[in-house]
mmCIF file of C-alpha atoms and ligand atoms in Angstrom:
data_model
loop_
_atom_site.group_PDB
_atom_site.id
_atom_site.type_symbol
_atom_site.label_atom_id
_atom_site.label_comp_id
_atom_site.label_asym_id
_atom_site.label_seq_id
_atom_site.Cartn_x
_atom_site.Cartn_y
_atom_site.Cartn_z
ATOM 1 C CA UNK A 125 -0.239 -0.262 0.104
ATOM 2 C CA UNK A 126 1.619 3.103 -1.035
ATOM 3 C CA UNK A 127 1.463 6.036 1.537
ATOM 4 C CA UNK A 128 1.578 9.780 0.449
ATOM 5 C CA UNK A 129 4.281 10.365 3.240
ATOM 6 C CA UNK A 130 7.152 7.233 2.574
ATOM 7 C CA UNK A 131 11.103 7.850 0.978
ATOM 8 C CA UNK A 132 10.351 6.485 -3.255
ATOM 9 C CA UNK A 133 12.315 6.143 -5.530
ATOM 10 C CA UNK A 134 11.269 6.832 -9.061
ATOM 11 C CA UNK A 135 13.690 7.102 -11.770
ATOM 12 C CA UNK A 136 17.454 7.093 -10.002
ATOM 13 C CA UNK A 137 15.675 9.957 -7.841
ATOM 14 C CA UNK A 138 15.248 9.910 -4.187
ATOM 15 C CA UNK A 139 12.011 11.449 -2.486
ATOM 16 C CA UNK A 140 10.997 11.789 0.631
ATOM 17 C CA UNK A 141 7.582 11.660 -0.278
ATOM 18 C CA UNK A 142 5.369 11.136 -3.007
ATOM 19 C CA UNK A 143 4.779 14.600 -2.911
ATOM 20 C CA UNK A 144 5.683 16.689 -6.593
ATOM 21 C CA UNK A 145 5.707 20.663 -7.239
ATOM 22 C CA UNK A 146 4.453 20.834 -10.609
ATOM 23 C CA UNK A 147 5.653 23.217 -12.861
ATOM 24 C CA UNK A 148 4.808 26.822 -12.136
ATOM 25 C CA UNK A 149 5.922 29.972 -14.001
ATOM 26 C CA UNK A 150 6.961 32.961 -12.026
ATOM 27 C CA UNK A 151 7.327 35.081 -14.777
ATOM 28 C CA UNK A 152 10.249 37.354 -13.399
ATOM 29 C CA UNK A 153 12.984 36.083 -15.476
ATOM 30 C CA UNK A 154 15.361 38.262 -17.745
ATOM 31 C CA UNK A 155 14.813 38.665 -21.052
ATOM 32 C CA UNK A 156 18.195 36.935 -21.399
ATOM 33 C CA UNK A 157 16.951 34.334 -19.087
ATOM 34 C CA UNK A 158 18.853 35.416 -15.843
ATOM 35 C CA UNK A 159 17.428 35.003 -12.343
ATOM 36 C CA UNK A 160 17.717 36.857 -9.323
ATOM 37 C CA UNK A 161 17.073 36.838 -5.783
ATOM 38 C CA UNK A 162 13.065 37.012 -5.717
ATOM 39 C CA UNK A 163 13.799 33.845 -7.600
ATOM 40 C CA UNK A 164 15.678 32.179 -5.074
ATOM 41 C CA UNK A 165 13.573 33.136 -2.717
ATOM 42 C CA UNK A 166 10.678 31.638 -3.837
ATOM 43 C CA UNK A 167 12.440 28.203 -4.477
ATOM 44 C CA UNK A 168 14.111 28.965 -1.091
ATOM 45 C CA UNK A 169 11.268 28.990 0.797
ATOM 46 C CA UNK A 170 9.488 25.844 -1.625
ATOM 47 C CA UNK A 171 12.073 23.530 -0.920
ATOM 48 C CA UNK A 172 11.491 24.376 3.244
ATOM 49 C CA UNK A 173 8.150 23.372 3.077
ATOM 50 C CA UNK A 174 8.449 19.703 3.205
ATOM 51 C CA UNK A 175 8.034 19.164 -0.593
ATOM 52 C CA UNK A 176 9.409 15.763 -2.090
ATOM 53 C CA UNK A 177 10.732 17.068 -5.530
ATOM 54 C CA UNK A 178 10.685 20.532 -7.243
ATOM 55 C CA UNK A 179 10.470 20.814 -11.113
ATOM 56 C CA UNK A 180 11.372 24.135 -12.164
ATOM 57 C CA UNK A 181 8.842 27.060 -14.343
ATOM 58 C CA UNK A 182 8.992 26.369 -17.620
ATOM 59 C CA UNK A 183 12.877 27.367 -18.649
ATOM 60 C CA UNK A 184 12.703 28.192 -22.561
ATOM 61 C CA UNK A 185 15.239 25.417 -24.559
ATOM 62 C CA UNK A 186 15.847 28.757 -26.760
ATOM 63 C CA UNK A 187 17.318 32.666 -26.774
ATOM 64 C CA UNK A 188 14.783 33.950 -28.972
ATOM 65 C CA UNK A 189 11.666 32.225 -27.473
ATOM 66 C CA UNK A 190 8.900 35.260 -26.698
ATOM 67 C CA UNK A 191 6.198 32.632 -26.076
ATOM 68 C CA UNK A 192 5.434 34.339 -22.445
ATOM 69 C CA UNK A 193 7.383 37.212 -20.826
ATOM 70 C CA UNK A 194 9.336 36.268 -17.552
ATOM 71 C CA UNK A 195 10.875 32.804 -18.890
ATOM 72 C CA UNK A 196 13.636 31.060 -17.396
ATOM 73 C CA UNK A 197 16.457 29.901 -20.202
ATOM 74 C CA UNK A 198 18.964 27.426 -20.469
ATOM 75 C CA UNK A 199 19.570 28.808 -23.763
ATOM 76 C CA UNK A 200 23.650 29.998 -23.092
ATOM 77 C CA UNK A 201 26.097 28.375 -20.943
ATOM 78 C CA UNK A 202 26.849 32.053 -18.875
ATOM 79 C CA UNK A 203 23.505 31.429 -17.144
ATOM 80 C CA UNK A 204 24.702 27.963 -15.823
ATOM 81 C CA UNK A 205 26.658 29.238 -12.853
ATOM 82 C CA UNK A 206 22.659 31.394 -11.631
ATOM 83 C CA UNK A 207 20.925 27.715 -12.112
ATOM 84 C CA UNK A 208 23.469 26.269 -9.926
ATOM 85 C CA UNK A 209 22.600 28.243 -7.458
ATOM 86 C CA UNK A 210 19.390 28.126 -7.237
ATOM 87 C CA UNK A 211 19.614 23.707 -7.440
ATOM 88 C CA UNK A 212 22.521 24.675 -4.638
ATOM 89 C CA UNK A 213 20.222 25.892 -1.989
ATOM 90 C CA UNK A 214 17.234 23.162 -3.115
ATOM 91 C CA UNK A 215 19.376 20.661 -2.685
ATOM 92 C CA UNK A 216 20.699 22.048 0.930
ATOM 93 C CA UNK A 217 17.260 21.164 1.942
ATOM 94 C CA UNK A 218 17.868 17.577 0.341
ATOM 95 C CA UNK A 219 15.190 17.828 -1.842
ATOM 96 C CA UNK A 220 15.944 16.936 -5.378
ATOM 97 C CA UNK A 221 14.983 19.113 -8.391
ATOM 98 C CA UNK A 222 13.988 18.753 -12.377
ATOM 99 C CA UNK A 223 14.163 21.636 -14.732
ATOM 100 C CA UNK A 224 11.037 22.000 -17.380
ATOM 101 C CA UNK A 225 13.030 22.482 -20.580
ATOM 102 C CA UNK A 226 10.337 23.366 -22.905
ATOM 103 C CA UNK A 227 10.245 25.561 -26.223
ATOM 104 C CA UNK A 228 6.991 28.409 -26.128
ATOM 105 C CA UNK A 229 6.987 28.573 -30.066
ATOM 106 C CA UNK A 230 10.194 28.308 -32.966
ATOM 107 C CA UNK A 231 11.256 31.813 -34.041
ATOM 108 C CA UNK A 232 13.182 32.465 -37.208
ATOM 109 C CA UNK A 233 16.383 34.508 -37.455
ATOM 110 C CA UNK A 234 14.010 36.769 -38.613
ATOM 111 C CA UNK A 235 11.517 37.074 -35.497
ATOM 112 C CA UNK A 236 9.176 35.193 -37.441
ATOM 113 C CA UNK A 237 6.873 32.449 -35.678
ATOM 114 C CA UNK A 238 6.579 29.194 -37.609
ATOM 115 C CA UNK A 239 4.470 26.354 -36.379
ATOM 116 C CA UNK A 240 5.601 22.721 -36.625
ATOM 117 C CA UNK A 241 4.372 22.465 -40.592
ATOM 118 C CA UNK A 242 5.869 24.795 -41.937
ATOM 119 C CA UNK A 243 9.558 24.043 -40.669
ATOM 120 C CA UNK A 244 11.847 22.509 -42.398
ATOM 121 C CA UNK A 245 13.972 19.531 -41.438
ATOM 122 C CA UNK A 246 17.282 21.322 -40.493
ATOM 123 C CA UNK A 247 14.900 23.824 -37.922
ATOM 124 C CA UNK A 248 13.232 20.384 -36.388
ATOM 125 C CA UNK A 249 16.684 19.543 -35.856
ATOM 126 C CA UNK A 250 17.737 22.634 -34.532
ATOM 127 C CA UNK A 251 15.029 22.350 -31.715
ATOM 128 C CA UNK A 252 15.884 19.007 -30.992
ATOM 129 C CA UNK A 253 19.960 20.258 -30.687
ATOM 130 C CA UNK A 254 18.764 23.222 -28.377
ATOM 131 C CA UNK A 255 16.286 20.703 -25.886
ATOM 132 C CA UNK A 256 19.266 18.225 -25.882
ATOM 133 C CA UNK A 257 22.280 21.519 -25.170
ATOM 134 C CA UNK A 258 19.687 22.827 -22.319
ATOM 135 C CA UNK A 259 19.608 19.541 -21.078
ATOM 136 C CA UNK A 260 23.348 19.146 -20.762
ATOM 137 C CA UNK A 261 23.424 22.833 -19.397
ATOM 138 C CA UNK A 262 21.035 21.529 -17.000
ATOM 139 C CA UNK A 263 23.439 18.611 -16.112
ATOM 140 C CA UNK A 264 26.568 21.189 -15.508
ATOM 141 C CA UNK A 265 23.930 23.019 -13.129
ATOM 142 C CA UNK A 266 23.563 19.996 -10.892
ATOM 143 C CA UNK A 267 19.683 19.480 -11.747
ATOM 144 C CA UNK A 268 19.194 16.042 -10.799
ATOM 145 C CA UNK A 269 16.328 15.508 -13.952
ATOM 146 C CA UNK A 270 15.123 17.419 -16.893
ATOM 147 C CA UNK A 271 11.224 17.488 -17.943
ATOM 148 C CA UNK A 272 10.184 18.015 -21.175
ATOM 149 C CA UNK A 273 7.505 19.829 -21.595
ATOM 150 C CA UNK A 274 4.774 18.238 -24.108
ATOM 151 C CA UNK A 275 1.770 19.425 -22.816
ATOM 152 C CA UNK A 276 -0.381 22.822 -22.770
ATOM 153 C CA UNK A 277 -0.141 23.261 -26.328
ATOM 154 C CA UNK A 278 3.970 24.762 -25.410
ATOM 155 C CA UNK A 279 5.785 24.220 -29.234
ATOM 156 C CA UNK A 280 6.004 19.770 -28.122
ATOM 157 C CA UNK A 281 2.833 19.635 -27.760
ATOM 158 C CA UNK A 282 1.641 21.660 -30.752
ATOM 159 C CA UNK A 283 3.892 19.269 -32.636
ATOM 160 C CA UNK A 284 2.565 15.332 -31.520
ATOM 161 C CA UNK A 285 -1.047 17.003 -31.995
ATOM 162 C CA UNK A 286 -2.646 16.119 -35.144
ATOM 163 C CA UNK A 287 -5.134 19.474 -35.055
ATOM 164 C CA UNK A 288 -1.384 21.372 -35.443
ATOM 165 C CA UNK A 289 1.049 19.008 -37.237
ATOM 166 C CA UNK A 290 0.031 18.552 -41.141
ATOM 167 C CA UNK A 291 3.714 17.330 -42.144
ATOM 168 C CA UNK A 292 4.063 14.417 -44.453
ATOM 169 C CA UNK A 293 7.120 13.494 -43.967
ATOM 170 C CA UNK A 294 8.611 11.325 -41.695
ATOM 171 C CA UNK A 295 7.941 14.383 -38.466
ATOM 172 C CA UNK A 296 3.913 14.012 -39.104
ATOM 173 C CA UNK A 297 0.740 11.495 -39.888
ATOM 174 C CA UNK A 298 1.368 8.564 -37.611
ATOM 175 C CA UNK A 299 1.695 8.898 -33.980
ATOM 176 C CA UNK A 300 5.215 7.994 -34.219
ATOM 177 C CA UNK A 301 5.775 10.105 -36.523
ATOM 178 C CA UNK A 302 4.384 13.146 -34.549
ATOM 179 C CA UNK A 303 6.302 11.425 -31.544
ATOM 180 C CA UNK A 304 9.352 11.698 -33.447
ATOM 181 C CA UNK A 305 10.982 15.231 -32.407
ATOM 182 C CA UNK A 306 10.484 14.229 -28.753
ATOM 183 C CA UNK A 307 11.787 10.794 -29.082
ATOM 184 C CA UNK A 308 15.293 12.153 -30.944
ATOM 185 C CA UNK A 309 15.399 14.914 -28.001
ATOM 186 C CA UNK A 310 15.223 12.100 -25.543
ATOM 187 C CA UNK A 311 17.783 9.974 -26.939
ATOM 188 C CA UNK A 312 19.774 12.877 -27.699
ATOM 189 C CA UNK A 313 19.891 13.359 -23.243
ATOM 190 C CA UNK A 314 20.475 10.226 -22.880
ATOM 191 C CA UNK A 315 23.468 10.144 -25.189
ATOM 192 C CA UNK A 316 25.192 13.779 -23.932
ATOM 193 C CA UNK A 317 23.860 13.781 -20.611
ATOM 194 C CA UNK A 318 23.717 10.459 -19.108
ATOM 195 C CA UNK A 319 22.381 9.874 -15.343
ATOM 196 C CA UNK A 320 20.143 12.316 -15.816
ATOM 197 C CA UNK A 321 16.394 12.071 -14.778
ATOM 198 C CA UNK A 322 14.129 12.554 -18.053
ATOM 199 C CA UNK A 323 10.297 13.154 -17.375
ATOM 200 C CA UNK A 324 7.891 14.447 -19.595
ATOM 201 C CA UNK A 325 4.815 16.407 -19.003
ATOM 202 C CA UNK A 326 1.511 15.438 -21.841
ATOM 203 C CA UNK A 327 -1.205 16.669 -22.254
ATOM 204 C CA UNK A 328 -3.471 14.090 -21.694
ATOM 205 C CA UNK A 329 -6.179 15.524 -24.329
ATOM 206 C CA UNK A 330 -5.805 18.324 -26.251
ATOM 207 C CA UNK A 331 -9.167 19.561 -26.120
ATOM 208 C CA UNK A 332 -9.683 20.566 -29.491
ATOM 209 C CA UNK A 333 -11.320 19.638 -32.360
ATOM 210 C CA UNK A 334 -8.783 17.193 -34.659
ATOM 211 C CA UNK A 335 -6.146 17.167 -31.591
ATOM 212 C CA UNK A 336 -5.178 14.417 -29.746
ATOM 213 C CA UNK A 337 -7.940 12.544 -27.227
ATOM 214 C CA UNK A 338 -7.664 10.061 -24.578
ATOM 215 C CA UNK A 339 -6.847 7.354 -27.349
ATOM 216 C CA UNK A 340 -4.231 9.378 -29.240
ATOM 217 C CA UNK A 341 -2.227 11.125 -26.530
ATOM 218 C CA UNK A 342 -2.326 7.641 -25.157
ATOM 219 C CA UNK A 343 -0.618 6.568 -28.158
ATOM 220 C CA UNK A 344 2.331 9.183 -28.103
ATOM 221 C CA UNK A 345 2.645 8.114 -24.203
ATOM 222 C CA UNK A 346 3.294 5.028 -24.757
ATOM 223 C CA UNK A 347 5.978 5.631 -27.603
ATOM 224 C CA UNK A 348 7.377 7.578 -24.770
ATOM 225 C CA UNK A 349 7.358 4.388 -22.455
ATOM 226 C CA UNK A 350 8.697 2.316 -24.913
ATOM 227 C CA UNK A 351 11.964 4.532 -24.765
ATOM 228 C CA UNK A 352 12.566 4.010 -21.460
ATOM 229 C CA UNK A 353 11.391 7.660 -20.411
ATOM 230 C CA UNK A 354 11.596 7.630 -16.732
ATOM 231 C CA UNK A 355 8.569 9.516 -15.781
ATOM 232 C CA UNK A 356 5.544 11.074 -17.028
ATOM 233 C CA UNK A 357 3.353 13.583 -15.660
ATOM 234 C CA UNK A 358 -0.303 13.685 -16.901
ATOM 235 C CA UNK A 359 -1.992 17.048 -17.525
ATOM 236 C CA UNK A 360 -3.954 18.110 -20.813
ATOM 237 C CA UNK A 361 -5.099 21.961 -21.948
ATOM 238 C CA UNK A 362 -6.957 23.760 -19.802
ATOM 239 C CA UNK A 363 -4.249 22.737 -17.461
ATOM 240 C CA UNK A 364 -5.527 24.827 -14.112
ATOM 241 C CA UNK A 365 -9.225 23.829 -14.148
ATOM 242 C CA UNK A 366 -10.911 26.889 -12.102
ATOM 243 C CA UNK A 367 -13.006 26.413 -9.100
ATOM 244 C CA UNK A 368 -11.738 22.819 -7.756
ATOM 245 C CA UNK A 369 -11.791 22.950 -4.054
ATOM 246 C CA UNK A 370 -11.733 19.452 -1.391
ATOM 247 C CA UNK A 371 -14.053 17.198 -2.457
ATOM 248 C CA UNK A 372 -15.232 19.205 -5.536
ATOM 249 C CA UNK A 373 -14.002 18.305 -9.161
ATOM 250 C CA UNK A 374 -10.846 17.167 -7.728
ATOM 251 C CA UNK A 375 -7.822 15.087 -9.899
ATOM 252 C CA UNK A 376 -9.682 16.024 -13.490
ATOM 253 C CA UNK A 377 -7.158 13.920 -14.810
ATOM 254 C CA UNK A 378 -6.846 10.701 -13.079
ATOM 255 C CA UNK A 379 -8.733 8.325 -15.866
ATOM 256 C CA UNK A 380 -5.904 8.743 -17.853
ATOM 257 C CA UNK A 381 -3.476 8.760 -15.670
ATOM 258 C CA UNK A 382 -4.696 5.633 -14.069
ATOM 259 C CA UNK A 383 -4.699 3.955 -17.538
ATOM 260 C CA UNK A 384 -1.475 4.858 -18.610
ATOM 261 C CA UNK A 385 0.187 3.260 -15.453
ATOM 262 C CA UNK A 386 -2.115 0.704 -15.718
ATOM 263 C CA UNK A 387 -0.893 0.077 -18.802
ATOM 264 C CA UNK A 388 2.708 0.491 -18.933
ATOM 265 C CA UNK A 389 5.485 0.519 -16.591
ATOM 266 C CA UNK A 390 6.625 4.057 -16.961
ATOM 267 C CA UNK A 391 5.984 5.932 -13.995
ATOM 268 C CA UNK A 392 3.345 8.238 -13.736
ATOM 269 C CA UNK A 393 2.895 11.642 -11.961
ATOM 270 C CA UNK A 394 -0.867 12.912 -11.634
ATOM 271 C CA UNK A 395 -1.189 16.749 -11.791
ATOM 272 C CA UNK A 396 -4.969 18.828 -11.500
ATOM 273 C CA UNK A 397 -6.483 19.624 -8.682
ATOM 274 C CA UNK A 398 -5.087 17.782 -5.788
ATOM 275 C CA UNK A 399 -6.647 19.203 -2.960
ATOM 276 C CA UNK A 400 -7.644 16.636 -0.350
ATOM 277 C CA UNK A 401 -5.900 14.070 1.505
ATOM 278 C CA UNK A 402 -8.643 11.881 1.201
ATOM 279 C CA UNK A 403 -8.033 12.543 -2.829
ATOM 280 C CA UNK A 404 -4.587 11.932 -3.045
ATOM 281 C CA UNK A 405 -4.564 8.535 -0.661
ATOM 282 C CA UNK A 406 -7.307 7.474 -3.111
ATOM 283 C CA UNK A 407 -5.317 8.115 -6.021
ATOM 284 C CA UNK A 408 -2.387 6.206 -4.827
ATOM 285 C CA UNK A 409 -4.933 3.334 -3.101
ATOM 286 C CA UNK A 410 -6.349 2.342 -6.107
ATOM 287 C CA UNK A 411 -4.052 3.405 -9.379
ATOM 288 C CA UNK A 412 -0.621 2.353 -9.946
ATOM 289 C CA UNK A 413 0.046 6.404 -9.742
ATOM 290 C CA UNK A 414 3.612 6.875 -8.287
ATOM 291 C CA UNK A 415 3.631 10.500 -7.462
ATOM 292 C CA UNK A 416 0.995 13.436 -6.614
ATOM 293 C CA UNK A 417 1.919 16.967 -8.085
ATOM 294 C CA UNK A 418 0.864 20.597 -6.817
ATOM 295 C CA UNK A 419 0.898 23.755 -8.455
ATOM 296 C CA UNK A 420 -1.318 26.238 -6.729
ATOM 297 C CA UNK A 421 -1.785 24.820 -3.377
ATOM 298 C CA UNK A 422 2.002 25.779 -3.158
ATOM 299 C CA UNK A 423 1.250 29.346 -4.390
ATOM 300 C CA UNK A 424 -1.652 29.449 -1.502
ATOM 301 C CA UNK A 425 0.706 27.501 1.138
ATOM 302 C CA UNK A 426 4.226 26.303 0.173
ATOM 303 C CA UNK A 427 4.328 24.600 3.518
ATOM 304 C CA UNK A 428 1.323 22.389 2.670
ATOM 305 C CA UNK A 429 3.092 19.424 2.875
ATOM 306 C CA UNK A 430 4.505 19.705 6.471
ATOM 307 C CA UNK A 431 0.648 20.699 7.211
ATOM 308 C CA UNK A 432 -0.321 17.586 5.626
ATOM 309 C CA UNK A 433 2.214 15.503 7.229
ATOM 310 C CA UNK A 434 1.992 16.373 10.777
ATOM 311 C CA UNK A 435 -2.082 16.831 10.292
ATOM 312 C CA UNK A 436 -2.179 20.472 11.051
ATOM 313 C CA UNK A 437 -4.498 20.083 7.954
ATOM 314 C CA UNK A 438 -6.137 17.729 5.808
ATOM 315 C CA UNK A 439 -6.916 20.211 2.928
ATOM 316 C CA UNK A 440 -5.347 22.914 1.070
ATOM 317 C CA UNK A 441 -7.209 26.144 1.643
ATOM 318 C CA UNK A 442 -6.560 26.981 -2.602
ATOM 319 C CA UNK A 443 -9.785 28.037 -3.934
ATOM 320 C CA UNK A 444 -8.634 27.374 -7.720
ATOM 321 C CA UNK A 445 -9.660 30.874 -8.483
ATOM 322 C CA UNK A 446 -6.701 31.369 -11.310
ATOM 323 C CA UNK A 447 -6.089 35.161 -9.911
ATOM 324 C CA UNK A 448 -2.249 33.724 -9.388
ATOM 325 C CA UNK A 449 -2.340 34.067 -13.018
ATOM 326 C CA UNK A 450 -1.871 37.651 -13.629
ATOM 327 C CA UNK A 451 -0.342 38.414 -10.212
ATOM 328 C CA UNK A 452 3.292 39.714 -9.560
ATOM 329 C CA UNK A 453 5.702 36.689 -9.516
ATOM 330 C CA UNK A 454 2.172 34.429 -9.468
ATOM 331 C CA UNK A 455 1.876 35.264 -5.933
ATOM 332 C CA UNK A 456 -1.379 34.002 -4.668
ATOM 333 C CA UNK A 457 -3.927 36.737 -3.886
ATOM 334 C CA UNK A 458 -5.157 35.060 -0.345
ATOM 335 C CA UNK A 459 -2.490 33.463 0.565
ATOM 336 C CA UNK A 460 -1.896 33.453 4.299
HETATM 337 C C1 FMN B 557 1.017 30.587 -11.801
HETATM 338 C C2 FMN B 557 1.155 29.518 -12.778
HETATM 339 C C3 FMN B 557 2.166 28.983 -13.672
HETATM 340 C C4 FMN B 557 2.022 27.953 -14.449
HETATM 341 N N1 FMN B 557 3.260 27.715 -15.099
HETATM 342 C C5 FMN B 557 3.567 26.063 -15.808
HETATM 343 C C6 FMN B 557 5.130 25.863 -16.642
HETATM 344 O O1 FMN B 557 5.420 26.797 -15.914
HETATM 345 N N2 FMN B 557 4.486 25.107 -16.600
HETATM 346 C C7 FMN B 557 3.809 23.801 -16.524
HETATM 347 O O2 FMN B 557 3.934 22.507 -17.136
HETATM 348 N N3 FMN B 557 2.602 24.264 -16.058
HETATM 349 C C8 FMN B 557 2.414 25.211 -15.345
HETATM 350 N N4 FMN B 557 1.117 26.168 -14.936
HETATM 351 C C9 FMN B 557 0.415 24.731 -14.551
HETATM 352 C C10 FMN B 557 0.498 23.492 -13.398
HETATM 353 O O3 FMN B 557 1.897 23.056 -13.323
HETATM 354 C C11 FMN B 557 -0.513 22.469 -13.317
HETATM 355 O O4 FMN B 557 -0.059 21.596 -14.042
HETATM 356 C C12 FMN B 557 -1.927 23.221 -12.715
HETATM 357 O O5 FMN B 557 -2.206 24.466 -12.092
HETATM 358 C C13 FMN B 557 -3.005 21.629 -12.282
HETATM 359 O O6 FMN B 557 -2.590 21.526 -11.019
HETATM 360 P P1 FMN B 557 -2.853 22.508 -9.850
HETATM 361 O O7 FMN B 557 -4.273 22.352 -9.976
HETATM 362 O O8 FMN B 557 -2.271 21.882 -8.716
HETATM 363 O O9 FMN B 557 -2.483 23.870 -9.869
HETATM 364 C C14 FMN B 557 1.220 26.496 -14.304
HETATM 365 C C15 FMN B 557 0.372 26.776 -12.963
HETATM 366 C C16 FMN B 557 0.012 28.267 -12.684
HETATM 367 C C17 FMN B 557 -1.282 28.485 -11.593
#
């Protein structure tokens, strides 16, 4: 029987419990990807709050990616020193940390955003190289792993989606072809940064006409599982569902995560609307899901894992209002 608070080892990562901080973009990095005291303070607080594993906010692999503002970046060796400081302060609390590697969108040198269908094979290979080199930098900075962001209609999520990718070559058409870019990134990371935990965050459903439905998403996940990816975090478009409360609408991607964990050997991380001890324990009891991932509850209270463990509370006070998306540093408006 799995418990929330018990040590667990997943793909080489040693966690003190099954709670994960899901990637949460702070929006405060400099244009060149530089990070300052505000970012260090956020991660210092998180790492002291009792969480088992931290996944950073999305970290762009490209210097000219301007899909969102204030993105962290790992496109340049000069950034390694700053990110090493971030890793160090998290490690001081005995918490492993994974860098979420992302590309919001692909921009040509002239600044034009180009979607998967219109890209040349050389451009696809450039993106693959950017992900692999960012992973090498992440390893140099001391990160325990990387998570490839294949969810939320970020670039790779659009690439694997039949609603967006209409290529007719080896990178389009079948699930195998649409997933090829992710597989090649994964293999490249294995080759050039051996020993890193490599995870992927995926859409269990694109929720758009012609996009990945559950079956299509399962095909992509199984390809990654067959490649030996170390973990898959199950999400979906419409990632942060509003209005979730303890006992109301929790664990909204659980059915897909349950199926994925049952049909593959890959360790599955469930994210999305986990708010109560009861539902979290139920997920562990009734599925083969290994880890439980939280974003908004930790914006509401970074100490939530400690408080849950000590019995000081059973539920998160997060009301899933999503105001955090529009505040400075994505802080919680009603935070204690
Ligand atoms: C302010 C904010 C920033 C987020 N940034 C990211 C991100 O950088 N990468 C990502 O994959 N998901 C991001 N998410 C989505 C969360 O990781 C998570 O999947 C989603 O909020 C559902 O989990 P929750 O109910 O625990 O918040 C963000 C969510 C919020 C609220």
